[in-house]
mmCIF file of C-alpha atoms in Angstrom:
data_model
loop_
_atom_site.group_PDB
_atom_site.id
_atom_site.type_symbol
_atom_site.label_atom_id
_atom_site.label_comp_id
_atom_site.label_asym_id
_atom_site.label_seq_id
_atom_site.Cartn_x
_atom_site.Cartn_y
_atom_site.Cartn_z
ATOM 1 C CA UNK A 648 -79.899 25.588 147.222
ATOM 2 C CA UNK A 649 -82.635 23.718 148.726
ATOM 3 C CA UNK A 650 -85.586 22.323 147.114
ATOM 4 C CA UNK A 651 -89.197 21.254 148.523
ATOM 5 C CA UNK A 652 -90.889 18.227 148.174
ATOM 6 C CA UNK A 653 -92.812 19.282 145.335
ATOM 7 C CA UNK A 654 -89.191 20.183 143.475
ATOM 8 C CA UNK A 655 -89.765 23.612 143.445
ATOM 9 C CA UNK A 656 -86.160 24.879 144.406
ATOM 10 C CA UNK A 657 -85.993 26.962 147.704
ATOM 11 C CA UNK A 658 -83.771 29.346 149.738
ATOM 12 C CA UNK A 659 -85.309 28.393 153.086
ATOM 13 C CA UNK A 660 -84.538 25.431 154.561
ATOM 14 C CA UNK A 661 -87.582 24.573 156.142
ATOM 15 C CA UNK A 662 -90.534 25.445 153.913
ATOM 16 C CA UNK A 663 -90.441 26.016 150.060
ATOM 17 C CA UNK A 664 -90.610 29.515 149.408
ATOM 18 C CA UNK A 665 -92.599 29.203 146.124
ATOM 19 C CA UNK A 666 -95.505 26.721 147.386
ATOM 20 C CA UNK A 667 -94.882 26.403 151.495
ATOM 21 C CA UNK A 668 -94.108 22.265 151.213
ATOM 22 C CA UNK A 669 -91.673 21.405 153.559
ATOM 23 C CA UNK A 670 -88.110 21.003 152.198
ATOM 24 C CA UNK A 671 -86.765 17.436 151.646
ATOM 25 C CA UNK A 672 -83.610 17.610 150.266
ATOM 26 C CA UNK A 673 -84.538 17.030 146.463
ATOM 27 C CA UNK A 674 -81.911 17.407 143.935
ATOM 28 C CA UNK A 675 -82.627 19.439 140.601
ATOM 29 C CA UNK A 676 -82.662 16.109 138.770
ATOM 30 C CA UNK A 677 -85.716 15.039 140.688
ATOM 31 C CA UNK A 678 -87.909 17.369 138.759
ATOM 32 C CA UNK A 679 -86.597 15.779 135.515
ATOM 33 C CA UNK A 680 -89.256 12.796 136.680
ATOM 34 C CA UNK A 681 -92.211 14.868 137.051
ATOM 35 C CA UNK A 682 -94.673 15.428 134.042
ATOM 36 C CA UNK A 683 -94.907 18.580 132.463
ATOM 37 C CA UNK A 684 -98.259 20.448 132.381
ATOM 38 C CA UNK A 685 -99.680 20.469 129.003
ATOM 39 C CA UNK A 686 -101.230 23.489 129.717
ATOM 40 C CA UNK A 687 -98.960 25.696 130.942
ATOM 41 C CA UNK A 688 -95.790 23.748 131.002
ATOM 42 C CA UNK A 689 -94.567 23.447 134.551
ATOM 43 C CA UNK A 690 -93.673 19.815 136.163
ATOM 44 C CA UNK A 691 -96.260 18.657 138.066
ATOM 45 C CA UNK A 692 -96.914 15.290 139.491
ATOM 46 C CA UNK A 693 -100.223 14.960 140.471
ATOM 47 C CA UNK A 694 -103.679 15.093 138.527
ATOM 48 C CA UNK A 695 -104.284 18.619 138.557
ATOM 49 C CA UNK A 696 -101.268 21.086 138.177
ATOM 50 C CA UNK A 697 -100.454 23.299 141.142
ATOM 51 C CA UNK A 698 -99.634 26.184 138.878
ATOM 52 C CA UNK A 699 -102.843 26.308 136.367
ATOM 53 C CA UNK A 700 -105.380 23.805 137.998
ATOM 54 C CA UNK A 701 -105.278 22.059 134.915
ATOM 55 C CA UNK A 702 -107.027 18.047 135.038
ATOM 56 C CA UNK A 703 -104.427 15.947 133.353
ATOM 57 C CA UNK A 704 -107.225 13.574 132.759
ATOM 58 C CA UNK A 705 -108.781 15.543 130.340
ATOM 59 C CA UNK A 706 -107.394 16.218 126.520
ATOM 60 C CA UNK A 707 -104.776 19.340 125.984
ATOM 61 C CA UNK A 708 -106.711 22.054 125.604
ATOM 62 C CA UNK A 709 -106.497 23.461 121.951
ATOM 63 C CA UNK A 710 -103.755 25.971 121.071
ATOM 64 C CA UNK A 711 -104.330 29.326 120.823
ATOM 65 C CA UNK A 712 -105.053 30.997 117.891
ATOM 66 C CA UNK A 713 -102.334 33.377 116.241
ATOM 67 C CA UNK A 714 -103.111 37.281 117.057
ATOM 68 C CA UNK A 715 -105.635 38.330 114.534
ATOM 69 C CA UNK A 716 -107.245 34.777 113.222
ATOM 70 C CA UNK A 717 -110.859 34.042 113.927
ATOM 71 C CA UNK A 718 -110.945 31.661 116.417
ATOM 72 C CA UNK A 719 -113.122 28.284 115.948
ATOM 73 C CA UNK A 720 -116.300 29.944 116.776
ATOM 74 C CA UNK A 721 -116.118 33.020 114.793
ATOM 75 C CA UNK A 722 -115.105 31.105 111.535
ATOM 76 C CA UNK A 723 -117.841 29.116 111.836
ATOM 77 C CA UNK A 724 -120.077 31.971 112.144
ATOM 78 C CA UNK A 725 -118.375 33.819 109.405
ATOM 79 C CA UNK A 726 -119.063 31.003 106.966
ATOM 80 C CA UNK A 727 -122.716 31.085 107.748
ATOM 81 C CA UNK A 728 -123.545 34.543 107.485
ATOM 82 C CA UNK A 729 -120.763 35.972 105.023
ATOM 83 C CA UNK A 730 -122.230 36.196 101.262
ATOM 84 C CA UNK A 731 -119.880 35.712 98.615
ATOM 85 C CA UNK A 732 -119.195 39.078 96.786
ATOM 86 C CA UNK A 733 -121.036 40.628 93.733
ATOM 87 C CA UNK A 734 -118.653 39.115 91.057
ATOM 88 C CA UNK A 735 -120.879 40.784 88.550
ATOM 89 C CA UNK A 736 -120.577 43.959 89.511
ATOM 90 C CA UNK A 737 -123.843 44.771 87.478
ATOM 91 C CA UNK A 738 -127.056 46.841 88.477
ATOM 92 C CA UNK A 739 -129.681 45.819 90.293
ATOM 93 C CA UNK A 740 -132.803 45.905 88.470
ATOM 94 C CA UNK A 741 -136.271 46.958 89.606
ATOM 95 C CA UNK A 742 -139.658 46.931 88.601
ATOM 96 C CA UNK A 743 -142.237 49.376 89.269
ATOM 97 C CA UNK A 744 -146.032 48.371 88.637
ATOM 98 C CA UNK A 745 -148.565 50.626 87.881
ATOM 99 C CA UNK A 746 -152.230 51.366 86.542
ATOM 100 C CA UNK A 747 -151.285 53.014 83.792
ATOM 101 C CA UNK A 748 -154.382 55.049 82.006
ATOM 102 C CA UNK A 749 -153.033 55.723 78.731
ATOM 103 C CA UNK A 750 -152.027 52.102 78.350
ATOM 104 C CA UNK A 751 -155.563 51.308 79.122
ATOM 105 C CA UNK A 752 -156.794 54.100 76.418
ATOM 106 C CA UNK A 753 -155.283 52.459 74.485
ATOM 107 C CA UNK A 754 -155.976 48.798 74.393
ATOM 108 C CA UNK A 755 -159.615 49.776 74.519
ATOM 109 C CA UNK A 756 -159.560 51.520 71.314
ATOM 110 C CA UNK A 757 -158.266 47.795 69.835
ATOM 111 C CA UNK A 758 -161.176 46.423 71.399
ATOM 112 C CA UNK A 759 -158.763 43.196 71.839
ATOM 113 C CA UNK A 760 -159.863 39.897 73.434
ATOM 114 C CA UNK A 761 -161.461 40.566 77.046
ATOM 115 C CA UNK A 762 -160.866 44.323 76.626
ATOM 116 C CA UNK A 763 -164.496 45.365 76.638
ATOM 117 C CA UNK A 764 -164.635 43.587 80.493
ATOM 118 C CA UNK A 765 -161.703 45.334 81.582
ATOM 119 C CA UNK A 766 -162.466 48.217 84.192
ATOM 120 C CA UNK A 767 -159.882 50.963 84.938
ATOM 121 C CA UNK A 768 -158.963 50.550 88.757
ATOM 122 C CA UNK A 769 -160.003 53.309 90.908
ATOM 123 C CA UNK A 770 -157.341 52.581 93.638
ATOM 124 C CA UNK A 771 -153.910 50.645 92.418
ATOM 125 C CA UNK A 772 -150.515 51.532 94.576
ATOM 126 C CA UNK A 773 -147.654 51.294 92.900
ATOM 127 C CA UNK A 774 -145.717 47.993 93.531
ATOM 128 C CA UNK A 775 -141.998 47.865 93.402
ATOM 129 C CA UNK A 776 -140.680 44.896 92.784
ATOM 130 C CA UNK A 777 -136.557 44.225 92.926
ATOM 131 C CA UNK A 778 -135.767 41.364 90.407
ATOM 132 C CA UNK A 779 -133.547 38.042 91.449
ATOM 133 C CA UNK A 780 -132.883 36.594 88.256
ATOM 134 C CA UNK A 781 -132.013 35.439 85.678
ATOM 135 C CA UNK A 782 -135.285 34.712 84.410
ATOM 136 C CA UNK A 783 -138.354 36.383 85.778
ATOM 137 C CA UNK A 784 -141.790 35.475 85.108
ATOM 138 C CA UNK A 785 -144.476 38.034 84.358
ATOM 139 C CA UNK A 786 -148.147 36.647 85.091
ATOM 140 C CA UNK A 787 -150.743 35.301 87.722
ATOM 141 C CA UNK A 788 -150.490 33.201 90.321
ATOM 142 C CA UNK A 789 -152.087 29.950 89.429
ATOM 143 C CA UNK A 790 -151.519 27.002 92.442
ATOM 144 C CA UNK A 791 -153.321 24.446 89.622
ATOM 145 C CA UNK A 792 -150.884 24.986 87.027
ATOM 146 C CA UNK A 793 -147.647 25.636 89.789
ATOM 147 C CA UNK A 794 -147.524 29.065 88.537
ATOM 148 C CA UNK A 795 -145.598 31.682 90.986
ATOM 149 C CA UNK A 796 -144.389 34.506 88.640
ATOM 150 C CA UNK A 797 -142.174 36.746 90.475
ATOM 151 C CA UNK A 798 -144.438 39.724 89.346
ATOM 152 C CA UNK A 799 -147.257 38.022 90.168
ATOM 153 C CA UNK A 800 -150.449 40.653 88.818
ATOM 154 C CA UNK A 801 -152.917 38.056 89.993
ATOM 155 C CA UNK A 802 -153.040 40.414 93.063
ATOM 156 C CA UNK A 803 -156.384 43.004 93.618
ATOM 157 C CA UNK A 804 -157.603 44.653 91.890
ATOM 158 C CA UNK A 805 -156.251 42.202 89.313
ATOM 159 C CA UNK A 806 -155.855 43.374 85.704
ATOM 160 C CA UNK A 807 -158.129 40.426 83.793
ATOM 161 C CA UNK A 808 -156.936 40.894 80.125
ATOM 162 C CA UNK A 809 -152.767 39.479 82.053
ATOM 163 C CA UNK A 810 -152.293 35.818 80.794
ATOM 164 C CA UNK A 811 -151.118 33.326 83.445
ATOM 165 C CA UNK A 812 -147.843 33.136 82.087
ATOM 166 C CA UNK A 813 -147.419 36.222 80.154
ATOM 167 C CA UNK A 814 -144.011 37.346 79.570
ATOM 168 C CA UNK A 815 -140.567 36.350 80.605
ATOM 169 C CA UNK A 816 -137.726 38.844 81.815
ATOM 170 C CA UNK A 817 -134.154 37.569 81.621
ATOM 171 C CA UNK A 818 -131.498 38.843 83.275
ATOM 172 C CA UNK A 819 -127.145 38.640 82.362
ATOM 173 C CA UNK A 820 -125.409 41.198 84.459
ATOM 174 C CA UNK A 821 -126.256 44.413 82.974
ATOM 175 C CA UNK A 822 -128.708 43.066 80.463
ATOM 176 C CA UNK A 823 -132.208 42.810 80.427
ATOM 177 C CA UNK A 824 -134.522 41.298 77.807
ATOM 178 C CA UNK A 825 -138.256 40.866 77.771
ATOM 179 C CA UNK A 826 -139.938 37.725 75.738
ATOM 180 C CA UNK A 827 -143.647 37.768 75.299
ATOM 181 C CA UNK A 828 -144.587 34.165 76.161
ATOM 182 C CA UNK A 829 -147.538 33.962 73.308
ATOM 183 C CA UNK A 830 -150.293 35.841 75.611
ATOM 184 C CA UNK A 831 -153.885 36.645 74.485
ATOM 185 C CA UNK A 832 -153.447 40.106 74.268
ATOM 186 C CA UNK A 833 -149.734 40.680 73.327
ATOM 187 C CA UNK A 834 -146.606 42.930 75.288
ATOM 188 C CA UNK A 835 -146.043 46.816 73.997
ATOM 189 C CA UNK A 836 -142.870 48.737 74.942
ATOM 190 C CA UNK A 837 -142.968 52.183 75.551
ATOM 191 C CA UNK A 838 -146.307 53.197 74.716
ATOM 192 C CA UNK A 839 -145.959 51.567 71.445
ATOM 193 C CA UNK A 840 -149.644 49.863 70.143
ATOM 194 C CA UNK A 841 -147.919 47.590 68.332
ATOM 195 C CA UNK A 842 -147.318 44.135 70.474
ATOM 196 C CA UNK A 843 -144.077 42.635 69.986
ATOM 197 C CA UNK A 844 -143.442 39.087 68.536
ATOM 198 C CA UNK A 845 -143.931 36.530 70.493
ATOM 199 C CA UNK A 846 -141.307 34.119 71.638
ATOM 200 C CA UNK A 847 -138.898 36.680 70.637
ATOM 201 C CA UNK A 848 -136.418 38.097 73.084
ATOM 202 C CA UNK A 849 -136.344 42.124 73.277
ATOM 203 C CA UNK A 850 -133.212 43.810 74.702
ATOM 204 C CA UNK A 851 -134.507 46.497 77.395
ATOM 205 C CA UNK A 852 -132.888 49.673 78.546
ATOM 206 C CA UNK A 853 -133.116 51.468 82.319
ATOM 207 C CA UNK A 854 -136.559 53.318 82.334
ATOM 208 C CA UNK A 855 -138.191 51.142 79.373
ATOM 209 C CA UNK A 856 -141.817 50.996 80.001
ATOM 210 C CA UNK A 857 -143.775 47.407 79.213
ATOM 211 C CA UNK A 858 -147.164 47.303 78.792
ATOM 212 C CA UNK A 859 -149.479 44.013 79.374
ATOM 213 C CA UNK A 860 -152.682 43.192 79.993
ATOM 214 C CA UNK A 861 -155.558 46.190 79.714
ATOM 215 C CA UNK A 862 -153.758 49.116 82.042
ATOM 216 C CA UNK A 863 -150.507 47.434 83.410
ATOM 217 C CA UNK A 864 -147.182 48.745 82.770
ATOM 218 C CA UNK A 865 -144.168 48.052 84.409
ATOM 219 C CA UNK A 866 -141.024 50.588 84.511
ATOM 220 C CA UNK A 867 -137.767 48.972 84.763
ATOM 221 C CA UNK A 868 -134.919 50.907 86.622
ATOM 222 C CA UNK A 869 -131.172 49.494 86.410
ATOM 223 C CA UNK A 870 -129.974 50.748 90.174
ATOM 224 C CA UNK A 871 -126.370 51.037 91.695
ATOM 225 C CA UNK A 872 -126.082 47.189 93.903
#
């Protein structure tokens, strides 16, 4: 069997069956002096592989990923966008803020501080606020005091009887508590006219209602995560 000048074995005696190079009578041992292409593994003596075109002056290509494994770009993308699983498995608490005429009537009967100036709003659309724990402040936003409550009751029409830092919700998994922070007009629960003790965490359940200010009621619901 003859070999061409590029080392290919050929049955023809004039030009190579593989590459068309002239048959030069090389022995098979001559091919062992040729470098193997790092991309395809075929012997090659020039800079560019005649089989796949790989440039030997460049770094070897990265190894192909295993079947089913994400490549480097996919892994980076997954790392940026995939969120860790919810290990708590607890519910998502949602607060719905409403203007409550029943709470307004109870507060007017008490005639507490500022309540003589409180007017029930003619229009107040319900506001639904998902709670991102563990601590959720109920109050009014104040840039000068650095207050940015998660349940912001400074949104017009504002309940003037709500304190800046009125109350705090604390979420631990499926457990929810409310603590009055020493507000002027207190915090009541479930239509009770008696405010809860300040600075004391009170446990809450799904469907409980928190009453603050002159007419604001916050209903809490535990929704599936």
